[in-house]
Coordinates of C-alpha atoms and ligand atoms in Angstrom, one line a residue:
Chain E
X1 CA 102.8 97.8 124.0
X2 CA 99.7 98.7 125.6
X3 CA 96.7 98.4 123.2
X4 CA 93.7 100.8 123.4
X5 CA 90.0 99.6 121.8
X6 CA 88.1 102.1 119.5
X7 CA 85.3 102.1 117.6
X8 CA 85.2 103.9 114.2
X9 CA 83.7 103.6 110.8
X10 CA 86.0 103.5 108.0
X11 CA 84.5 103.8 104.2
X12 CA 81.3 103.1 105.1
X13 CA 82.3 100.0 107.2
X14 CA 81.8 99.7 111.0
X15 CA 84.8 98.2 112.8
X16 CA 86.4 98.0 116.2
X17 CA 89.6 97.4 116.7
X18 CA 92.5 97.0 119.1
X19 CA 95.1 100.0 118.1
X20 CA 98.3 100.5 119.5
X21 CA 98.3 103.8 121.4
X22 CA 101.5 105.3 119.8
X23 CA 100.5 104.8 116.1
X24 CA 99.2 107.7 113.6
X25 CA 96.0 107.4 111.9
X26 CA 98.4 107.3 108.8
X27 CA 100.2 103.9 109.5
X28 CA 97.0 102.6 110.6
X29 CA 95.4 102.6 107.6
X30 CA 98.4 101.8 105.6
X31 CA 99.7 99.1 107.7
X32 CA 96.8 97.6 110.0
X33 CA 93.9 97.7 107.2
X34 CA 95.7 97.6 104.0
X35 CA 94.3 100.9 102.6
X36 CA 97.6 102.0 100.8
X37 CA 95.9 104.5 98.7
X38 CA 96.4 106.9 101.5
X39 CA 100.1 108.2 100.6
X40 CA 103.2 109.0 103.2
X41 CA 105.0 111.8 102.2
X42 CA 106.3 114.6 104.8
X43 CA 104.6 113.3 108.0
X44 CA 104.8 116.9 109.1
X45 CA 101.5 118.3 107.6
X46 CA 103.5 120.0 104.8
X47 CA 102.4 117.9 102.0
X48 CA 98.8 116.7 102.0
X49 CA 99.6 113.3 100.5
X50 CA 98.2 111.6 103.7
X51 CA 94.8 113.8 103.4
X52 CA 91.7 112.1 104.9
X53 CA 88.1 113.0 105.8
X54 CA 87.7 112.7 109.4
X55 CA 83.8 113.4 110.0
X56 CA 83.6 115.0 106.7
X57 CA 86.7 117.6 106.8
X58 CA 89.7 117.1 105.4
X59 CA 92.7 116.4 107.8
X60 CA 96.3 115.2 107.3
X61 CA 96.1 111.9 108.9
X62 CA 100.1 111.8 109.6
X63 CA 99.1 114.4 112.5
X64 CA 96.0 112.1 114.0
X65 CA 97.0 109.7 116.5
X66 CA 95.0 106.6 115.9
X67 CA 92.9 106.9 119.1
X68 CA 91.8 110.1 118.4
X69 CA 89.4 108.5 116.0
X70 CA 87.3 106.7 118.5
X71 CA 83.4 107.4 117.6
X72 CA 84.4 108.9 114.4
X73 CA 84.4 108.5 110.7
X74 CA 87.1 108.1 108.2
X75 CA 86.8 108.3 104.3
X76 CA 89.8 107.5 102.5
X77 CA 90.8 107.7 98.7
X78 CA 89.8 103.8 98.7
X79 CA 85.8 104.3 99.9
X80 CA 85.3 107.3 97.0
X81 CA 84.1 104.3 94.3
X82 CA 80.8 103.1 95.1
X83 CA 80.2 99.7 94.0
X84 CA 82.8 100.1 91.0
X85 CA 81.8 103.1 90.2
X86 CA 84.3 106.0 90.0
X87 CA 83.6 109.1 92.0
X88 CA 82.9 112.2 89.4
X89 CA 86.3 113.5 90.5
X90 CA 88.1 110.7 89.7
X91 CA 86.7 110.7 86.4
X92 CA 87.4 114.4 85.7
X93 CA 91.1 113.7 87.3
X94 CA 91.4 111.3 84.2
X95 CA 89.6 113.4 81.6
X96 CA 91.8 116.4 82.4
X97 CA 95.5 114.3 82.6
X98 CA 95.5 115.5 86.3
X99 CA 97.4 112.9 87.3
X100 CA 101.1 112.1 86.3
X101 CA 103.1 110.4 88.8
X102 CA 99.9 109.8 91.0
X103 CA 102.0 110.3 94.5
X104 CA 99.6 113.4 95.1
X105 CA 96.2 112.3 93.2
X106 CA 94.7 110.9 96.6
X107 CA 95.5 113.6 98.7
X108 CA 94.1 115.8 96.2
X109 CA 91.2 113.8 95.4
X110 CA 90.0 114.0 99.3
X111 CA 90.9 117.7 99.5
X112 CA 88.4 118.5 96.8
X113 CA 86.0 115.9 98.0
X114 CA 85.6 117.8 101.3
X115 CA 85.3 121.0 99.3
X116 CA 82.3 119.9 96.7
X117 CA 80.8 117.9 99.7
X118 CA 80.3 121.4 101.3
X119 CA 79.8 123.5 98.4
X120 CA 79.0 122.0 95.2
X121 CA 79.2 125.2 93.2
X122 CA 82.7 125.9 94.5
X123 CA 84.8 128.4 91.8
X124 CA 88.5 128.7 90.9
X125 CA 89.3 130.6 93.9
X126 CA 88.0 128.4 96.6
X127 CA 89.0 125.0 94.6
X128 CA 93.0 126.6 95.0
X129 CA 92.3 127.0 98.7
X130 CA 91.2 123.5 99.0
X131 CA 94.1 122.3 97.7
X132 CA 96.7 125.0 99.2
X133 CA 97.8 122.3 101.6
X134 CA 98.3 119.6 99.2
X135 CA 101.7 119.8 97.0
X136 CA 102.2 118.4 93.2
X137 CA 105.6 118.1 91.9
X138 CA 104.5 117.2 88.8
X139 CA 101.3 118.7 87.1
X140 CA 102.0 122.4 88.3
X141 CA 98.3 122.6 89.6
X142 CA 96.7 123.5 86.5
X143 CA 94.9 120.4 85.4
X144 CA 94.2 119.8 89.2
X145 CA 92.2 122.8 89.4
X146 CA 90.5 122.2 85.8
X147 CA 89.4 118.7 86.9
X148 CA 87.9 119.9 90.1
X149 CA 86.1 122.9 88.4
X150 CA 84.8 120.3 85.9
X151 CA 83.3 118.3 88.4
X152 CA 82.2 121.5 90.6
X153 CA 78.4 122.0 89.4
X154 CA 78.8 125.4 88.1
Chain Q
X1 CA 107.5 108.0 117.5
X2 CA 109.0 106.7 120.9
X3 CA 106.4 105.2 123.0
X4 CA 104.2 106.9 125.7
X5 CA 100.8 106.1 127.4
X6 CA 97.7 107.3 126.2
X7 CA 94.8 108.9 127.8
X8 CA 91.8 110.2 126.9
X9 CA 89.6 112.4 128.9
X10 CA 86.3 113.3 128.9
X11 CA 86.0 116.4 131.5
X12 CA 88.3 119.1 132.4
X13 CA 87.7 117.7 136.1
X14 CA 89.3 114.6 134.9
X15 CA 92.3 116.4 133.2
X16 CA 93.3 118.0 135.8
X17 CA 93.2 115.1 138.4
X18 CA 95.4 113.0 135.4
X19 CA 97.6 116.3 135.3
X20 CA 98.1 116.1 139.2
X21 CA 98.9 112.7 138.9
X22 CA 101.0 113.0 136.3
X23 CA 103.1 116.3 136.8
X24 CA 105.6 117.0 134.6
X25 CA 105.7 113.2 133.0
X26 CA 102.7 114.3 131.1
X27 CA 101.3 116.5 127.9
X28 CA 98.1 117.4 126.9
X29 CA 97.3 116.5 123.6
X30 CA 94.5 118.5 121.5
X31 CA 94.8 118.9 117.5
X32 CA 98.1 117.5 117.6
X33 CA 99.6 119.5 114.7
X34 CA 102.5 121.2 116.8
X35 CA 102.9 117.8 119.1
X36 CA 103.0 115.2 117.3
X37 CA 105.8 116.5 115.1
X38 CA 107.6 118.0 118.2
X39 CA 107.4 113.9 119.1
X40 CA 109.0 112.8 115.9
X41 CA 112.3 115.1 116.6
X42 CA 115.3 113.6 117.1
X43 CA 116.5 114.5 120.7
X44 CA 113.3 115.4 122.2
X45 CA 111.9 113.9 125.6
X46 CA 108.8 112.6 124.7
X47 CA 106.6 112.2 127.8
X48 CA 105.3 109.4 129.4
X49 CA 101.7 110.0 129.4
X50 CA 99.6 112.2 126.7
X51 CA 96.5 113.5 128.0
X52 CA 94.1 114.0 125.2
X53 CA 92.1 116.6 125.9
X54 CA 89.8 116.4 122.1
X55 CA 87.0 114.9 123.1
X56 CA 86.3 117.3 126.1
X57 CA 83.0 118.9 125.0
X58 CA 82.8 121.5 127.7
X59 CA 86.1 123.3 126.3
X60 CA 84.9 123.4 122.6
X61 CA 82.4 126.1 121.9
X62 CA 82.4 129.8 121.0
X63 CA 79.6 132.0 123.3
X64 CA 79.0 135.8 123.3
X65 CA 77.4 137.0 126.3
X66 CA 76.7 140.5 127.6
X67 CA 79.4 141.9 125.3
X68 CA 82.1 139.7 125.4
X69 CA 83.2 136.9 123.4
X70 CA 84.4 133.4 125.2
X71 CA 86.4 131.1 122.9
X72 CA 86.9 127.8 124.4
X73 CA 90.5 126.5 123.7
X74 CA 89.4 123.0 121.7
X75 CA 87.9 125.5 118.9
X76 CA 89.5 124.9 115.5
X77 CA 91.1 127.5 113.3
X78 CA 88.3 126.7 110.9
X79 CA 85.6 127.4 113.5
X80 CA 86.9 130.8 114.2
X81 CA 86.9 131.6 110.5
X82 CA 83.1 130.4 109.9
X83 CA 82.4 132.1 113.5
X84 CA 79.8 135.1 112.2
X85 CA 80.3 136.7 116.1
X86 CA 84.0 136.6 115.2
X87 CA 83.7 138.0 112.0
X88 CA 81.6 140.2 113.1
X89 CA 83.3 141.9 116.3
X90 CA 86.8 140.6 116.0
X91 CA 87.5 140.5 112.2
X92 CA 91.0 140.6 113.0
X93 CA 90.9 137.4 114.6
X94 CA 89.1 135.8 111.6
X95 CA 91.5 137.3 109.2
X96 CA 94.1 135.6 111.3
X97 CA 92.9 132.1 111.5
X98 CA 92.0 132.6 107.4
X99 CA 96.1 132.4 106.9
X100 CA 97.1 129.5 109.2
X101 CA 98.6 126.8 107.5
X102 CA 96.5 124.7 104.8
X103 CA 92.7 123.7 105.1
X104 CA 94.0 120.5 106.6
X105 CA 95.8 122.2 109.6
X106 CA 92.8 124.4 110.3
X107 CA 90.6 121.7 110.8
X108 CA 92.6 120.3 113.5
X109 CA 94.6 122.9 114.9
X110 CA 93.0 124.5 117.7
X111 CA 93.0 128.1 119.6
X112 CA 94.5 126.6 123.2
X113 CA 97.2 124.5 121.5
X114 CA 98.3 127.6 118.8
X115 CA 98.3 129.9 122.6
X116 CA 99.7 127.3 124.4
X117 CA 102.8 126.0 122.0
X118 CA 103.7 129.4 122.7
X119 CA 105.8 130.1 119.1
X120 CA 106.8 133.0 118.1
X121 CA 105.0 132.7 114.8
X122 CA 101.4 131.7 116.7
X123 CA 99.0 133.8 114.2
X124 CA 96.0 134.1 116.7
X125 CA 98.1 135.7 119.6
X126 CA 98.7 139.1 117.9
X127 CA 95.1 139.8 117.3
X128 CA 94.1 138.1 120.5
X129 CA 96.6 140.6 122.5
X130 CA 95.1 143.2 120.6
X131 CA 92.0 142.3 121.5
X132 CA 92.6 142.9 125.3
X133 CA 92.0 138.9 125.9
X134 CA 92.3 137.4 129.1
X135 CA 92.8 133.4 129.9
X136 CA 91.6 131.0 132.5
X137 CA 93.8 128.2 133.3
X138 CA 92.6 125.5 135.5
X139 CA 93.9 122.8 137.7
X140 CA 93.0 120.3 140.7
X141 CA 94.0 123.6 143.0
X142 CA 91.3 126.2 141.1
X143 CA 91.2 128.3 138.6
X144 CA 93.3 131.7 137.7
X145 CA 93.1 134.3 135.1
X146 CA 96.0 136.1 133.1
X147 CA 96.4 138.7 130.5
X148 CA 97.1 137.1 127.7
X149 CA 100.0 139.6 127.1
X150 CA 101.3 138.0 130.8
X151 CA 101.2 134.4 129.6
X152 CA 104.2 134.3 127.9
X153 CA 108.2 134.2 129.2
X154 CA 109.6 133.3 126.3
X155 CA 109.2 131.3 123.0
X156 CA 107.9 128.1 123.5
X157 CA 107.5 129.0 127.0
X158 CA 104.2 130.0 129.1
X159 CA 103.5 130.5 132.9
X160 CA 101.1 127.7 132.9
X161 CA 102.6 125.0 135.0
X162 CA 102.6 121.5 134.6
X163 CA 99.2 120.9 135.8
X164 CA 97.3 123.2 134.6
X165 CA 95.1 123.2 131.7
X166 CA 93.8 126.5 129.7
X167 CA 90.3 126.5 129.7
X168 CA 88.9 130.1 128.5
X169 CA 89.9 132.8 126.2
X170 CA 87.4 135.8 126.5
X171 CA 87.7 139.1 125.5
X172 CA 85.2 142.2 125.1
X173 CA 83.8 142.5 121.4
X174 CA 84.9 145.6 119.3
X175 CA 82.3 148.8 119.5
X176 CA 81.0 149.0 115.9
X177 CA 83.4 152.4 115.5
X178 CA 86.4 150.3 116.0
X179 CA 88.2 149.0 113.1
X180 CA 91.0 146.1 112.6
X181 CA 93.1 144.0 110.3
X182 CA 95.5 141.2 110.5
X183 CA 98.7 141.2 107.6
X184 CA 100.9 138.3 107.6
X185 CA 103.9 138.2 105.2
X186 CA 105.5 134.8 104.4
X187 CA 107.2 133.2 102.2
X188 CA 104.2 131.0 100.5
X189 CA 100.6 131.7 100.9
X190 CA 99.7 128.1 102.2
X191 CA 101.9 126.8 105.0
X192 CA 103.8 129.8 105.4
X193 CA 104.5 129.9 109.1
X194 CA 104.7 133.6 109.6
X195 CA 107.5 135.8 109.6
X196 CA 106.2 138.6 110.2
X197 CA 102.7 139.9 111.1
X198 CA 100.8 143.0 112.5
X199 CA 97.5 143.1 114.3
X200 CA 96.0 146.6 114.4
X201 CA 92.6 148.2 115.8
X202 CA 91.9 151.6 115.4
X203 CA 89.0 153.4 116.9
X204 CA 88.1 156.8 115.6
X205 CA 85.3 159.5 117.0
X206 CA 82.6 161.1 114.6
X207 CA 85.1 163.5 113.6
X208 CA 87.6 161.0 112.2
X209 CA 90.0 161.4 115.2
X210 CA 91.6 158.2 116.7
X211 CA 90.4 157.4 119.9
X212 CA 91.9 154.2 120.4
X213 CA 95.0 152.4 118.7
X214 CA 96.5 148.9 119.7
X215 CA 99.3 147.6 117.4
X216 CA 101.2 144.1 118.2
X217 CA 103.5 142.4 115.9
X218 CA 104.0 138.9 115.3
X219 CA 107.0 137.0 115.0
X220 CA 108.9 139.8 115.6
X221 CA 109.7 140.3 119.5
X222 CA 110.7 137.3 122.0
X223 CA 107.0 137.7 123.4
X224 CA 104.5 139.7 122.2
X225 CA 103.4 143.0 123.5
X226 CA 101.3 145.9 122.0
X227 CA 103.8 148.7 120.8
X228 CA 102.6 151.7 123.0
X229 CA 105.2 153.8 121.6
X230 CA 103.8 153.8 118.6
X231 CA 100.0 153.9 119.5
X232 CA 100.5 157.3 121.3
X233 CA 101.7 158.9 118.0
X234 CA 98.2 158.0 116.6
X235 CA 95.9 159.2 119.5
X236 CA 94.1 163.0 118.6
X237 CA 95.0 162.4 115.2
X238 CA 93.2 162.0 111.8
X239 CA 94.7 159.1 109.5
X240 CA 97.0 160.1 107.0
X241 CA 100.2 158.4 105.0
X242 CA 102.2 160.4 107.2
X243 CA 100.6 159.5 110.3
X244 CA 100.8 155.8 109.6
X245 CA 104.1 155.9 108.5
X246 CA 105.4 157.1 111.5
X247 CA 103.7 154.9 113.2
X248 CA 105.6 152.5 111.5
X249 CA 108.8 153.5 111.9
X250 CA 108.2 153.8 115.6
X251 CA 107.2 150.0 115.9
X252 CA 110.8 149.1 113.9
X253 CA 112.6 151.4 116.4
X254 CA 111.2 149.6 119.1
X255 CA 111.7 146.3 117.9
X256 CA 115.3 147.2 116.9
X257 CA 115.9 148.5 120.1
X258 CA 114.5 145.0 122.2
X259 CA 115.9 142.5 119.7
X260 CA 119.2 144.8 118.9
X261 CA 121.0 144.7 115.2
X262 CA 121.2 141.5 113.8
X263 CA 121.3 139.8 110.1
X264 CA 118.2 140.0 109.8
X265 CA 117.5 143.9 111.0
X266 CA 118.1 145.4 107.6
X267 CA 115.2 143.2 106.0
X268 CA 112.8 143.5 109.2
X269 CA 113.1 147.3 109.6
X270 CA 111.8 148.3 106.3
X271 CA 109.1 145.5 106.7
X272 CA 107.7 146.2 109.5
X273 CA 107.5 149.8 108.9
X274 CA 105.3 149.0 106.0
X275 CA 103.6 146.3 107.1
X276 CA 102.2 148.3 110.0
X277 CA 101.5 151.3 107.5
X278 CA 99.3 148.9 105.6
X279 CA 97.3 147.1 108.5
X280 CA 96.6 150.8 109.9
X281 CA 95.6 152.0 106.3
X282 CA 93.1 148.8 106.4
X283 CA 91.5 149.9 109.3
X284 CA 90.5 153.1 107.5
X285 CA 88.8 151.7 104.9
X286 CA 85.2 151.5 104.9
X287 CA 83.6 149.3 104.8
X288 CA 86.1 147.3 106.9
X289 CA 87.1 144.8 104.4
X290 CA 85.7 141.2 105.6
X291 CA 88.6 138.6 105.4
X292 CA 87.4 136.3 102.7
X293 CA 88.2 132.6 102.1
X294 CA 91.1 132.2 99.3
X295 CA 93.0 135.0 100.4
X296 CA 96.8 134.8 101.5
X297 CA 99.3 136.1 103.4
X298 CA 99.7 140.2 102.1
X299 CA 102.1 140.1 99.4
X300 CA 104.6 142.9 99.9
X301 CA 105.4 143.7 96.0
X302 CA 107.1 146.9 96.2
X303 CA 109.7 145.5 98.4
X304 CA 110.0 142.9 96.0
X305 CA 108.8 140.1 98.4
X306 CA 105.7 137.6 96.7
Ligands
FAD1 C1 102.3 122.4 108.2 C2 101.7 123.4 109.2 C3 101.7 124.4 109.4 C4 101.3 125.4 110.2 N1 101.6 126.6 109.9 C5 100.6 127.5 111.1 C6 100.4 129.0 110.6 O1 100.3 129.3 109.6 N2 100.2 130.2 111.8 C7 100.5 129.4 112.9 O2 100.3 130.1 113.9 N3 100.7 127.9 113.5 C8 100.5 127.2 112.6 N4 101.1 126.0 113.1 C9 101.2 125.4 113.7 C10 100.0 124.6 114.5 O3 99.0 124.3 113.8 C11 99.2 125.2 115.5 O4 100.2 126.1 116.6 C12 97.9 125.0 116.2 O5 96.8 125.9 116.4 C13 98.2 124.0 117.5 O6 97.0 123.9 117.9 P1 96.9 121.9 118.0 O7 95.4 121.7 119.2 O8 97.3 121.3 117.2 O9 97.9 121.9 119.6 P2 98.7 120.3 119.8 O10 99.8 120.2 119.1 O11 97.6 119.7 120.6 O12 99.4 121.1 121.1 C14 100.3 122.2 121.0 C15 100.7 122.2 122.5 O13 100.0 122.9 123.3 C16 99.5 122.3 124.4 N5 98.2 122.4 124.6 C17 97.0 122.5 124.0 N6 96.0 122.5 124.4 C18 95.9 123.0 125.6 C19 95.3 123.7 126.4 N7 93.7 123.8 126.5 N8 95.9 124.0 127.8 C20 97.2 123.3 128.1 N9 98.2 123.7 127.1 C21 97.5 122.8 125.7 C22 100.0 121.1 124.1 O14 100.5 120.3 125.1 C23 101.2 121.1 123.2 O15 102.4 121.4 124.2 C24 101.2 124.7 111.6 C25 101.6 123.4 111.8 C26 102.0 122.8 110.7 C27 102.3 121.4 111.0
FES2 S1 102.5 112.7 104.8 FE1 101.0 114.2 106.0 S2 101.4 115.5 105.1 FE2 103.0 115.1 104.5
FES3 S1 101.1 113.9 90.3 FE1 103.3 113.6 90.9 S2 103.3 114.9 92.9 FE2 101.1 115.3 91.9

């Protein structure tokens, strides 16, 4: 299969890759980079388990072709903690029991991060909108909303 | 996904020459939120070449020269939501963009893709038709302009030729005395693909008489159009519940005359009438309620739908 060369920044590291053009960003992250924190759920944009940040915006990595990230910056759940120190959202998710089976958690965290990076004082309404594209089969969402609320600077 | 060749282009000119070269073997890729899903389906013919236009800067802007608004096709739904000029002069489009999919979908999905995919449930189309939008299609042979309402042949099919690319959507700003609304009814708030929606614009004179009315139902007819039969009922009258109810019933009637009675008619008939009435009511509230983040689609509690 034909390859395509791209330059990108993933979790603060610069890379130059030769990528196959038919691959989605989701599979590229999981299979080529070994970043399996990003989960593969529905692959049709419905569940949000594959959410990553593309130039700071939450996107479904299952709906992005990998050559489309050329020149752009990606942050995955692996990029949340810095030097072994957990991100405040990761702390509040644990404190609020917002992680049950954990399958939705990476996507939830990335949607929450996208929100708080733009609006550090987000209230419940904004939080619920921000995670409206992320499904959770376990928690009933309440603990997740509380966890994000706790990480918000209000 | 079946294999295809990928080509990223950096200008409309380059896109046009690649399109001219490959014709029906090529497909344009913008945000990919419709196309990549289509490619994954079984028994769908994947194109030989995918032309990625997402890097073309010249078709990624919102401008507002001389009383008009020009939206270029790579503008995302999130960018529409955040646009001050759109909020101020075409707030029904803001309302529609706000209820598309989820934040992730709004961050990637583009207006151009929404129009050119031509799904009956495309949420930006009814507001744009109500606004009288015109679109520009370009190809190596030149460019042409069409009324958006003339672009569609049937669901998932437009009059655009294989070698044409949508480069511009433009319309006149609504005057200060025009009020607009968009209401969508879906099964759930997020990710609800619109089953029924209504875009409405009402203009009133100083005495409160309606001087202009535009009603465009979404996801209801095979192709979108203004329901002039219902608009006529409103002109010259003053707003009232009875008047708006009559207009709603007219829209229902027209809809059924187009689609015939079928299994879903019993549901759609009263629902579309209520949606039209509510959309018109919203147009008479002062100030026109500004669309707010966090508001999902309308609930129809009085019909037992939520
Ligand atoms: C989970 C989910 C929820 C969704 N919810 C909604 C919703 O609530 N409301 C709604 O309306 N839509 C919804 N959509 C559909 C989709 O997100 C939108 O239609 C979006 O605007 C498509 O834009 P795109 O840039 O992603 O298009 P793409 O997938 O890139 O392209 C779509 C089509 O348009 C063509 N195209 C794109 N740009 C151009 C151009 N400039 N010139 C010519 N042809 C072009 C492509 O060739 C393709 O045929 C949803 C999709 C998903 C996956
Ligand atoms: S795997 Fe991407 S949204 Fe479900
Ligand atoms: S914790 Fe299991 S899906 Fe959310």
